[in-house]
């Protein structure tokens, strides 16, 4: 299974083996990764699953679709070019080595 690294607010790291087809948000909730709230459960209506994708990882991801880009306008922390909603990042063989940073605030 591909490994995804979550960089937490205190700069510690959690490396998690994630089954293909699982979202980065779902895996975070299942493994109690602090800082991804995911209040809507992945329905693309809360923006509390915001993450910053490491530059080196971004090329492995499909670009955000229009609905995700709209929701990113509502994130609690700073929106940056590398901002994504983790419920919309689905793990594939290509995303092995993905690194995401948890923002300091979600809601
Ligand atoms: Fe609500 Fe991602 S979990 S938008």
PDB file of N, CA, C and O and ligand atoms in Angstrom, residues 25 36-50 71 85-88, ligand 1:
ATOM      1  N   UNK A  25      -8.123  12.011   3.596  1.00  0.00           N
ATOM      2  CA  UNK A  25      -8.966  12.366   4.753  1.00  0.00           C
ATOM      3  C   UNK A  25      -9.433  11.123   5.483  1.00  0.00           C
ATOM      4  O   UNK A  25      -9.334  11.027   6.713  1.00  0.00           O
ATOM      5  N   UNK A  36      -7.252  17.084  11.110  1.00  0.00           N
ATOM      6  CA  UNK A  36      -8.149  16.955   9.962  1.00  0.00           C
ATOM      7  C   UNK A  36      -9.519  16.643  10.544  1.00  0.00           C
ATOM      8  O   UNK A  36      -9.756  15.541  11.032  1.00  0.00           O
ATOM      9  N   UNK A  37     -10.394  17.628  10.542  1.00  0.00           N
ATOM     10  CA  UNK A  37     -11.685  17.482  11.220  1.00  0.00           C
ATOM     11  C   UNK A  37     -12.709  16.775  10.338  1.00  0.00           C
ATOM     12  O   UNK A  37     -13.490  15.971  10.830  1.00  0.00           O
ATOM     13  N   UNK A  38     -12.776  17.139   9.068  1.00  0.00           N
ATOM     14  CA  UNK A  38     -13.670  16.470   8.111  1.00  0.00           C
ATOM     15  C   UNK A  38     -15.112  16.443   8.601  1.00  0.00           C
ATOM     16  O   UNK A  38     -15.752  15.387   8.628  1.00  0.00           O
ATOM     17  N   UNK A  39     -15.625  17.592   8.967  1.00  0.00           N
ATOM     18  CA  UNK A  39     -16.970  17.662   9.559  1.00  0.00           C
ATOM     19  C   UNK A  39     -18.065  17.135   8.638  1.00  0.00           C
ATOM     20  O   UNK A  39     -19.086  16.648   9.106  1.00  0.00           O
ATOM     21  N   UNK A  40     -17.894  17.242   7.335  1.00  0.00           N
ATOM     22  CA  UNK A  40     -18.968  16.796   6.423  1.00  0.00           C
ATOM     23  C   UNK A  40     -18.775  15.349   5.983  1.00  0.00           C
ATOM     24  O   UNK A  40     -19.596  14.821   5.231  1.00  0.00           O
ATOM     25  N   UNK A  41     -17.707  14.725   6.436  1.00  0.00           N
ATOM     26  CA  UNK A  41     -17.498  13.320   6.101  1.00  0.00           C
ATOM     27  C   UNK A  41     -17.063  13.071   4.671  1.00  0.00           C
ATOM     28  O   UNK A  41     -17.146  11.950   4.185  1.00  0.00           O
ATOM     29  N   UNK A  42     -16.648  14.113   3.988  1.00  0.00           N
ATOM     30  CA  UNK A  42     -16.149  13.947   2.615  1.00  0.00           C
ATOM     31  C   UNK A  42     -17.143  14.354   1.549  1.00  0.00           C
ATOM     32  O   UNK A  42     -16.950  14.035   0.374  1.00  0.00           O
ATOM     33  N   UNK A  43     -18.188  15.078   1.944  1.00  0.00           N
ATOM     34  CA  UNK A  43     -19.225  15.509   0.986  1.00  0.00           C
ATOM     35  C   UNK A  43     -18.867  16.806   0.273  1.00  0.00           C
ATOM     36  O   UNK A  43     -19.706  17.354  -0.457  1.00  0.00           O
ATOM     37  N   UNK A  44     -17.676  17.296   0.508  1.00  0.00           N
ATOM     38  CA  UNK A  44     -17.216  18.526  -0.137  1.00  0.00           C
ATOM     39  C   UNK A  44     -18.093  19.729   0.236  1.00  0.00           C
ATOM     40  O   UNK A  44     -18.471  20.534  -0.595  1.00  0.00           O
ATOM     41  N   UNK A  45     -18.389  19.823   1.544  1.00  0.00           N
ATOM     42  CA  UNK A  45     -19.214  20.948   1.978  1.00  0.00           C
ATOM     43  C   UNK A  45     -18.724  21.597   3.272  1.00  0.00           C
ATOM     44  O   UNK A  45     -19.458  22.382   3.870  1.00  0.00           O
ATOM     45  N   UNK A  46     -17.481  21.294   3.724  1.00  0.00           N
ATOM     46  CA  UNK A  46     -17.052  21.891   4.995  1.00  0.00           C
ATOM     47  C   UNK A  46     -15.674  22.548   4.930  1.00  0.00           C
ATOM     48  O   UNK A  46     -15.419  23.481   5.669  1.00  0.00           O
ATOM     49  N   UNK A  47     -14.787  22.044   4.122  1.00  0.00           N
ATOM     50  CA  UNK A  47     -13.409  22.562   4.000  1.00  0.00           C
ATOM     51  C   UNK A  47     -12.593  22.397   5.276  1.00  0.00           C
ATOM     52  O   UNK A  47     -11.582  23.068   5.450  1.00  0.00           O
ATOM     53  N   UNK A  48     -13.021  21.497   6.187  1.00  0.00           N
ATOM     54  CA  UNK A  48     -12.240  21.263   7.410  1.00  0.00           C
ATOM     55  C   UNK A  48     -11.303  20.055   7.265  1.00  0.00           C
ATOM     56  O   UNK A  48     -10.861  19.484   8.265  1.00  0.00           O
ATOM     57  N   UNK A  49     -11.025  19.704   6.030  1.00  0.00           N
ATOM     58  CA  UNK A  49     -10.051  18.638   5.746  1.00  0.00           C
ATOM     59  C   UNK A  49      -8.876  19.222   4.953  1.00  0.00           C
ATOM     60  O   UNK A  49      -8.157  18.501   4.281  1.00  0.00           O
ATOM     61  N   UNK A  50      -8.705  20.531   5.090  1.00  0.00           N
ATOM     62  CA  UNK A  50      -7.675  21.267   4.353  1.00  0.00           C
ATOM     63  C   UNK A  50      -6.275  20.753   4.693  1.00  0.00           C
ATOM     64  O   UNK A  50      -5.966  20.510   5.865  1.00  0.00           O
ATOM     65  N   UNK A  71     -14.578  25.427  -2.727  1.00  0.00           N
ATOM     66  CA  UNK A  71     -14.584  25.185  -1.283  1.00  0.00           C
ATOM     67  C   UNK A  71     -13.299  25.682  -0.630  1.00  0.00           C
ATOM     68  O   UNK A  71     -13.296  26.080   0.537  1.00  0.00           O
ATOM     69  N   UNK A  85      -8.111  19.888  -0.515  1.00  0.00           N
ATOM     70  CA  UNK A  85      -9.007  19.257   0.453  1.00  0.00           C
ATOM     71  C   UNK A  85      -8.683  17.767   0.452  1.00  0.00           C
ATOM     72  O   UNK A  85      -8.778  17.110  -0.596  1.00  0.00           O
ATOM     73  N   UNK A  86      -8.324  17.246   1.611  1.00  0.00           N
ATOM     74  CA  UNK A  86      -7.814  15.875   1.656  1.00  0.00           C
ATOM     75  C   UNK A  86      -8.892  14.839   1.346  1.00  0.00           C
ATOM     76  O   UNK A  86      -8.570  13.706   0.995  1.00  0.00           O
ATOM     77  N   UNK A  87     -10.164  15.217   1.432  1.00  0.00           N
ATOM     78  CA  UNK A  87     -11.216  14.258   1.059  1.00  0.00           C
ATOM     79  C   UNK A  87     -11.259  14.052  -0.450  1.00  0.00           C
ATOM     80  O   UNK A  87     -11.880  13.099  -0.928  1.00  0.00           O
ATOM     81  N   UNK A  88     -10.619  14.933  -1.188  1.00  0.00           N
ATOM     82  CA  UNK A  88     -10.623  14.839  -2.639  1.00  0.00           C
ATOM     83  C   UNK A  88      -9.322  14.240  -3.187  1.00  0.00           C
ATOM     84  O   UNK A  88      -9.151  14.136  -4.401  1.00  0.00           O
TER      85      UNK A  88
HETATM   86 FE1  LIG B   1     -15.718  18.204   4.216  1.00  0.00          FE
HETATM   87 FE2  LIG B   1     -13.546  17.482   2.836  1.00  0.00          FE
HETATM   88  S1  LIG B   1     -14.401  16.520   4.561  1.00  0.00           S
HETATM   89  S2  LIG B   1     -14.906  19.135   2.437  1.00  0.00           S
END
